[in-house]
Coordinates of C-alpha atoms and ligand atoms in Angstrom, one line a residue:
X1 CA 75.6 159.5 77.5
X2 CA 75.6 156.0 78.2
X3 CA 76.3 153.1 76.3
X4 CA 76.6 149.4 75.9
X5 CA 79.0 148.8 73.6
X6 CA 81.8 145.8 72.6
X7 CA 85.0 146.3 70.6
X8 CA 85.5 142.6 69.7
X9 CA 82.7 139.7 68.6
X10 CA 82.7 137.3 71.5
X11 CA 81.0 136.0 74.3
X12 CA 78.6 138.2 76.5
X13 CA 81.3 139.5 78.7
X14 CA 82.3 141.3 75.6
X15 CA 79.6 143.8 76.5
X16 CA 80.8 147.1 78.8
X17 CA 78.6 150.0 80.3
X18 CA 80.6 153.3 78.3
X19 CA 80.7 156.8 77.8
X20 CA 79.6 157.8 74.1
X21 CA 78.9 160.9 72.2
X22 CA 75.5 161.5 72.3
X23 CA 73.8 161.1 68.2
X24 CA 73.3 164.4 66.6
X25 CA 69.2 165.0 65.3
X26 CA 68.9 164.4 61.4
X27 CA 66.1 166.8 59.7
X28 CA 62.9 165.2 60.8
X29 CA 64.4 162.6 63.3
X30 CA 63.3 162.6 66.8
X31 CA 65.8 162.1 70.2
X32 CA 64.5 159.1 72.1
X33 CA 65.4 159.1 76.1
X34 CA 65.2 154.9 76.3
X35 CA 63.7 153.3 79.2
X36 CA 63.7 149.4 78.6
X37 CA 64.2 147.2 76.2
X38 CA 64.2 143.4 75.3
X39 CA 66.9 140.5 74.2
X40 CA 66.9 138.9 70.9
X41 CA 68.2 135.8 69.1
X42 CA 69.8 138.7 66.8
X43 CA 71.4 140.6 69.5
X44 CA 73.3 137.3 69.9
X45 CA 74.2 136.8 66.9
X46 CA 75.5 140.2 65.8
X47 CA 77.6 139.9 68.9
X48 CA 79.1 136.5 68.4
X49 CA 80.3 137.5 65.1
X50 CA 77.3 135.1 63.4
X51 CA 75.4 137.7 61.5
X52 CA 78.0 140.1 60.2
X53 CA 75.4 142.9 58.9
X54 CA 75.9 145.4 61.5
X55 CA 77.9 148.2 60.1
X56 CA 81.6 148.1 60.1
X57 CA 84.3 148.3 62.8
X58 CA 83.8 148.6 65.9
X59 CA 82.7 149.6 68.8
X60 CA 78.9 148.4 68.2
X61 CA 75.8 148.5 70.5
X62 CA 73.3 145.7 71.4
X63 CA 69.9 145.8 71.3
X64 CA 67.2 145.8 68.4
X65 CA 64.0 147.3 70.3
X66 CA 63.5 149.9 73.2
X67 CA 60.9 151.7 74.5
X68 CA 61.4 155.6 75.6
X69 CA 59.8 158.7 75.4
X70 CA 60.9 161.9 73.0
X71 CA 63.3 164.4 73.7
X72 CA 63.7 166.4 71.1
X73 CA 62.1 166.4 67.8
X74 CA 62.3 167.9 64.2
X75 CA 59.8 166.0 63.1
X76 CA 56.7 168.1 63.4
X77 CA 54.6 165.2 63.7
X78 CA 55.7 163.9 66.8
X79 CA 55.8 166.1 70.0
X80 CA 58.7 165.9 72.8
X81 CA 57.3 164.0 75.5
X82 CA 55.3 161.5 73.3
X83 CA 56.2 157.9 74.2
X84 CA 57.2 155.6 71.6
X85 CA 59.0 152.5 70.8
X86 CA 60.9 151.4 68.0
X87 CA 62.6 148.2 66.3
X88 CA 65.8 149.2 64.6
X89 CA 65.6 146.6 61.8
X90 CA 68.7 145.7 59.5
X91 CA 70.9 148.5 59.8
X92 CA 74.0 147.0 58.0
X93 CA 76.4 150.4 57.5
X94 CA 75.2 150.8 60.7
X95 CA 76.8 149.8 64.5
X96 CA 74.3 151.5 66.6
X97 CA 71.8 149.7 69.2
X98 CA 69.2 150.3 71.4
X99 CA 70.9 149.6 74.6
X100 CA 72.2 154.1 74.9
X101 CA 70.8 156.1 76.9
X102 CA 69.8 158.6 73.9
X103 CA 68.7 157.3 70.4
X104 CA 67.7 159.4 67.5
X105 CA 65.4 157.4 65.1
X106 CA 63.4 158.4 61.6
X107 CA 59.7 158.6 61.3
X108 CA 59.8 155.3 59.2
X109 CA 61.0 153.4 62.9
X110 CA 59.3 154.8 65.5
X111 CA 55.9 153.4 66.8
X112 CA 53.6 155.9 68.4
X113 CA 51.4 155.6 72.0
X114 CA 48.1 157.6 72.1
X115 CA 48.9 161.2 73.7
X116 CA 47.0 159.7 77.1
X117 CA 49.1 156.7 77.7
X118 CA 52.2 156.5 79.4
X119 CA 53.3 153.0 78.9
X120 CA 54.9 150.8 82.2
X121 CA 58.9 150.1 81.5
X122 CA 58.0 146.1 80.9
X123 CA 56.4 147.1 77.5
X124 CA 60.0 147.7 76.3
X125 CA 60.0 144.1 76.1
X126 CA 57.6 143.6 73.5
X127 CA 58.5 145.7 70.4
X128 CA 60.5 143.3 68.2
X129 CA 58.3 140.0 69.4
X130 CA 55.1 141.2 69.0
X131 CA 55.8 143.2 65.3
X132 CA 57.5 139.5 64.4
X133 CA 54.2 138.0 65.7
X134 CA 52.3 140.6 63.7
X135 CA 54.5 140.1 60.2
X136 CA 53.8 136.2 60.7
X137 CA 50.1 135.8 61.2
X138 CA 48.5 138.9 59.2
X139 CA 51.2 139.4 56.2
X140 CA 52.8 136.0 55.7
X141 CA 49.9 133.7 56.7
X142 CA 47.1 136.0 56.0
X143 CA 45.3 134.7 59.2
X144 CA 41.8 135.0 58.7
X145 CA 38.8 135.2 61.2
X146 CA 38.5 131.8 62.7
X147 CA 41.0 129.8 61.5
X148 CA 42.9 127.5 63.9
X149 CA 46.6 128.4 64.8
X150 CA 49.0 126.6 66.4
X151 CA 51.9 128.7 68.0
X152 CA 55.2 126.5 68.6
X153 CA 57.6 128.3 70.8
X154 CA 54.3 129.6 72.1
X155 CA 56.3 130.6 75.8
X156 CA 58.8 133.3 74.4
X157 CA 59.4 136.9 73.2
X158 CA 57.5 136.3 69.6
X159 CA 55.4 133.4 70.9
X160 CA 53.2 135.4 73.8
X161 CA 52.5 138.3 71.3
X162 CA 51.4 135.6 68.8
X163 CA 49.1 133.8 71.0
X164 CA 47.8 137.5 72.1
X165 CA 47.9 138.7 68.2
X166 CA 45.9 135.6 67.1
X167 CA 42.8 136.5 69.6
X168 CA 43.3 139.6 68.7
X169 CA 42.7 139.4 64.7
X170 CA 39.9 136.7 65.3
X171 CA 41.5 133.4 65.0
X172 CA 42.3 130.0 67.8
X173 CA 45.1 129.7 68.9
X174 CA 46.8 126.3 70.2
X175 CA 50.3 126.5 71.8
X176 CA 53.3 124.0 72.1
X177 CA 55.7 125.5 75.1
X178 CA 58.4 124.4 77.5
X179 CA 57.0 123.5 80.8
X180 CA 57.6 126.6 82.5
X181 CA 55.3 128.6 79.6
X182 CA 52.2 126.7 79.6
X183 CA 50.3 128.4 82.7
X184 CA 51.2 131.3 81.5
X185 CA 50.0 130.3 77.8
X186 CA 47.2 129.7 78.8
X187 CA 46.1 132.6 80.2
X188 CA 47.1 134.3 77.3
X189 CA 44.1 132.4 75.6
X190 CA 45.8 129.8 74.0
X191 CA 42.7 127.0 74.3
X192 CA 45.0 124.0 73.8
X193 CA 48.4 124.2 75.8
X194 CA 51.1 121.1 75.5
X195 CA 54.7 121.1 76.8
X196 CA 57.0 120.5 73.6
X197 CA 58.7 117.4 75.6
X198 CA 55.5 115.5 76.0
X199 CA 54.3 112.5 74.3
X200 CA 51.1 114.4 73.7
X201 CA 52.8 116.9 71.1
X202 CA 52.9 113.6 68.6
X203 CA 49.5 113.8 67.7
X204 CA 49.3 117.1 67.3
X205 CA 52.2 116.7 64.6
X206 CA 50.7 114.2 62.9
X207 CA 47.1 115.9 63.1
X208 CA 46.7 117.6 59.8
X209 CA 44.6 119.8 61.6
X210 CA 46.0 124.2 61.8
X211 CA 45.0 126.3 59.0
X212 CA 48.2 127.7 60.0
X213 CA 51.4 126.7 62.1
X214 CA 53.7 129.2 63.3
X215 CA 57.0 127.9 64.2
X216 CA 59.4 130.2 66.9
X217 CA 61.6 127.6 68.0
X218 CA 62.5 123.8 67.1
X219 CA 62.6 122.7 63.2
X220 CA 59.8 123.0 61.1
X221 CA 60.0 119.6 59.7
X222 CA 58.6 118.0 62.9
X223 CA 55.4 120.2 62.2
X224 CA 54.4 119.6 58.3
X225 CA 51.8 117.4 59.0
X226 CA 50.0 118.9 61.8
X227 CA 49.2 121.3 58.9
X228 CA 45.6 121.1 57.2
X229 CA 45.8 120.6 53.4
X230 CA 46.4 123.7 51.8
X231 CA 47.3 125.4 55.2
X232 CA 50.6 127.4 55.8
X233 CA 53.6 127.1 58.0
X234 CA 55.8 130.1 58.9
X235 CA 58.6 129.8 60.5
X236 CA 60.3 133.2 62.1
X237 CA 64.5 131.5 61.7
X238 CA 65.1 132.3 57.7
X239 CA 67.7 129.0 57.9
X240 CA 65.5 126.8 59.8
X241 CA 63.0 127.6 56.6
X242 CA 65.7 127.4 53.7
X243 CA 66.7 123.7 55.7
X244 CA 62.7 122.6 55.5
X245 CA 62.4 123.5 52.1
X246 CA 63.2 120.2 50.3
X247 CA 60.5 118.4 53.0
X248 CA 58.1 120.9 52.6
X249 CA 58.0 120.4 49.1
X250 CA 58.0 116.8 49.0
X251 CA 54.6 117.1 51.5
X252 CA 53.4 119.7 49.7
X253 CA 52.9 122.3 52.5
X254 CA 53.3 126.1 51.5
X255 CA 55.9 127.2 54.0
X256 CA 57.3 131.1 54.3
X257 CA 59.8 133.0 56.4
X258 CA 59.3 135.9 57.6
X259 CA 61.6 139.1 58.3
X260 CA 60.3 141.5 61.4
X261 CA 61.2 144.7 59.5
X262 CA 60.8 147.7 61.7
X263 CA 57.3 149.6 60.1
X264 CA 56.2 152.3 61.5
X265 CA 52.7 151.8 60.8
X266 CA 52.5 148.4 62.7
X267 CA 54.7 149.4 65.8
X268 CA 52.1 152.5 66.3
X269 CA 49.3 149.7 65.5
X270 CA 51.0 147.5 68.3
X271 CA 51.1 149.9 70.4
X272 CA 47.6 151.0 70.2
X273 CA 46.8 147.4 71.2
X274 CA 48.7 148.1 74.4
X275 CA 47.0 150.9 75.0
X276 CA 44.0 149.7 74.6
X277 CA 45.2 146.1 77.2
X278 CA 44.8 143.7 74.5
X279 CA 48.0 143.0 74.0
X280 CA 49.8 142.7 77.3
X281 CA 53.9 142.2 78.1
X282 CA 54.6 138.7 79.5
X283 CA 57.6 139.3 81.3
X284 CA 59.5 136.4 82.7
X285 CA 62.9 137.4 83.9
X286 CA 64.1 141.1 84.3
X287 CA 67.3 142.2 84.3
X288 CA 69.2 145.8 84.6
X289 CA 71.4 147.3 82.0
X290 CA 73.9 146.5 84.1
X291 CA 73.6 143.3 84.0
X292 CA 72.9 142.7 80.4
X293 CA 76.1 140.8 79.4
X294 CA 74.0 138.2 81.8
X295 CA 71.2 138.5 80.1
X296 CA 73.0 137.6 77.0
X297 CA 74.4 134.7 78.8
X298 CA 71.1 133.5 80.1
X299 CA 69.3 133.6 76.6
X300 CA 68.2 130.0 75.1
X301 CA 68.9 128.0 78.3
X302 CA 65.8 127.1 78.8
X303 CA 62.4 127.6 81.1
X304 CA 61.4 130.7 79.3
X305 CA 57.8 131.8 80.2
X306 CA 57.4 134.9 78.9
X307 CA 59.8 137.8 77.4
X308 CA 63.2 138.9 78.5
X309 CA 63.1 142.9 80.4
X310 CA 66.3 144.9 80.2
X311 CA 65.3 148.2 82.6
X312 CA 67.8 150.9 81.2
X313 CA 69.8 152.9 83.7
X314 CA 69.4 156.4 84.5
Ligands
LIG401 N1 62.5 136.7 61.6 C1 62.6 137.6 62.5 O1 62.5 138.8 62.1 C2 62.7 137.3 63.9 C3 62.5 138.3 64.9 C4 62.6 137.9 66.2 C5 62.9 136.6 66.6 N2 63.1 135.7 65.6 C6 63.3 134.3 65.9 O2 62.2 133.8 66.6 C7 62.6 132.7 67.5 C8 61.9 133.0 68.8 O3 62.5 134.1 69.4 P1 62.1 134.5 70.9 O4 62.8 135.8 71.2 O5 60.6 134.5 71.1 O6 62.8 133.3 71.7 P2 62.5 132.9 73.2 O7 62.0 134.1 74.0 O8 63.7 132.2 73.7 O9 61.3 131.8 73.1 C9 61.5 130.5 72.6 C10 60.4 129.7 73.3 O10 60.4 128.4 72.6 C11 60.4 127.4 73.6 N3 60.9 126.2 73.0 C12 62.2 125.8 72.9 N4 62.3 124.7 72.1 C13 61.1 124.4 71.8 C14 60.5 123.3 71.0 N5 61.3 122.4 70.5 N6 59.2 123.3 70.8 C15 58.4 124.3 71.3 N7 58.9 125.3 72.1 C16 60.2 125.3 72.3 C17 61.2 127.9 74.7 O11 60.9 127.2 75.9 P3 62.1 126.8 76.9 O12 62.8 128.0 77.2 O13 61.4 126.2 78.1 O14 62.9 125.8 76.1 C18 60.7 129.4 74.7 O15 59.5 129.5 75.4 C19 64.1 132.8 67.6 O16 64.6 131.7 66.8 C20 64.5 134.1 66.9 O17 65.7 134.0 66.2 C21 63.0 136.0 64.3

């Protein structure tokens, strides 16, 4: 089969298109034909040699999410040709990503469509963003019917699912976005849209007014006080929230981190949301597997507006 793979941490032209041996079915596992998938922050880092909790030695494989349909199962609870998708999760005796032709994943990773829907390739960019968005507003903040949201790094992978999720489990959402996100925000249902380099984004830091903030990009600090008394901040980078700890305190705001995890109960939830169009991919820039060393390169340069698309070969 194919694979992206890299034998040394490095830069993104570290990344080559290779010839693996396909993985072998474990009792119970299912074999997963990918079809798309996205790019994370983590991708980066594990590649870069940043995050050093991805098995040992090398060659190792990008990618933390795909989208594909079974192949082969042994798990008698998932047919072959059911469509899934999957977030790997920490895997650290482990070198294996999502960007191979042919993936074999446990029950306790794979999400589950409904038997009717065949999802479009740009839902492979969802999978880790929106179960991030998911962990963040219904387990760590316990976002409750009605409550007020604001979603900074609103424009992104994690921020478009959140602004989605929000609607979704009753609450308003605000967003704060680069300028290339806030149309697109905004359709979303965000009711409030402001481009993070505006003059405008001051009050809303200074507003005391979200039941919840949820911070995907920037530093927390420079959002304590747009949180209500007694409200909660979450932020989804575990060292921008160990940083903000000593402020937080000293303003007495409850912020938490959170860590996506890969459940299998919320992927299959997530993905009856996309079955059921009310949670939609927000695909801003789509690249082929070919090019994903690019895509790497591209990531965090700005004018996002929406999730990044990797389209697996074939
Ligand atoms: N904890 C976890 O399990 C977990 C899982 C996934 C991701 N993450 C983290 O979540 C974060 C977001 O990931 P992502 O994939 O959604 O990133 P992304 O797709 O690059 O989106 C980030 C968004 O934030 C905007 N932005 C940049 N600086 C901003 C600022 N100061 N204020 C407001 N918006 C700003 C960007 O706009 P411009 O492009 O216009 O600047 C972009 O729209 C990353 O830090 C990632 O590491 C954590």
């Amino acid at each position: 089969m194919w694979a992206m793979q890299y034998h040394r941490y490095g830069a993104a032209d570290v990344i080559q298109r290779e010839e693996a041996a396909a993985p072998t079915l474990a009792t119970d596992e299912v074999l997963v034909r990918t079809t798309s998938s996205g790019v994370s922050a983590i991708d980066l880092m594990y590649r870069a040699g940043q995050l050093r909790i991805h098995g040992f030695g090398f060659p190792k494989q990008p990618g933390f999410d795909a989208l594909g349909q079974v192949v082969e199962s042994r798990n008698p609870a998932i047919r072959p040709g059911t469509w899934v998708w999957t977030v790997l999760g920490l895997e650290p005796r482990r070198t294996r990503g999502t960007a191979v032709e042919l993936l074999t994943l446990d029950p306790s990773r794979v999400g589950v469509f409904p038997d009717d829907f065949v999802p479009d390739p740009t839902v492979g960019s969802l999978p880790l963003g929106a179960l991030t968005a998911l962990k963040s507003l219904r387990d760590i903040a316990r976002l409750q019917r009605g409550e007020r949201v604001l979603i900074v790094g609103a424009g992104g992978a994690v921020g478009t699912a959140a602004v989605q999720l929000a609607t979704i489990l009753g609450a308003r959402a605000d967003a704060v976005c680069g300028a290339k996100g806030l149309e697109l925000c905004a359709a979303l249902g965000a009711e409030q849209v402001v481009d993070h380099a505006d003059a405008d984004v001051q009050a809303i830091q200074h507003g005391h007014a979200y039941d919840v903030v949820l911070v995907a990009a920037g530093r927390g600090t420079d959002w304590l006080d747009a949180v209500r008394p007694g409200g909660r901040m979450v932020l989804t980078r575990l060292d921008t929230w160990v940083a903000g700890l000593p402020a937080a305190w000293r303003g007495r705001v409850r912020t938490l981190g959170v860590a996506a995890g890969h459940d299998s109960g919320d992927l299959t939830w997530l993905a009856q949301q996309v079955a059921a169009g009310g949670l939609r991919p927000t695909v801003g820039v789509t690249y082929p597997m070919t090019d994903l060393a690019r895509a790497h390169a591209d990531y965090g340069h700005g004018g996002t507006a929406g999730a990044r698309l990797i389209v697996h070969a074939t």
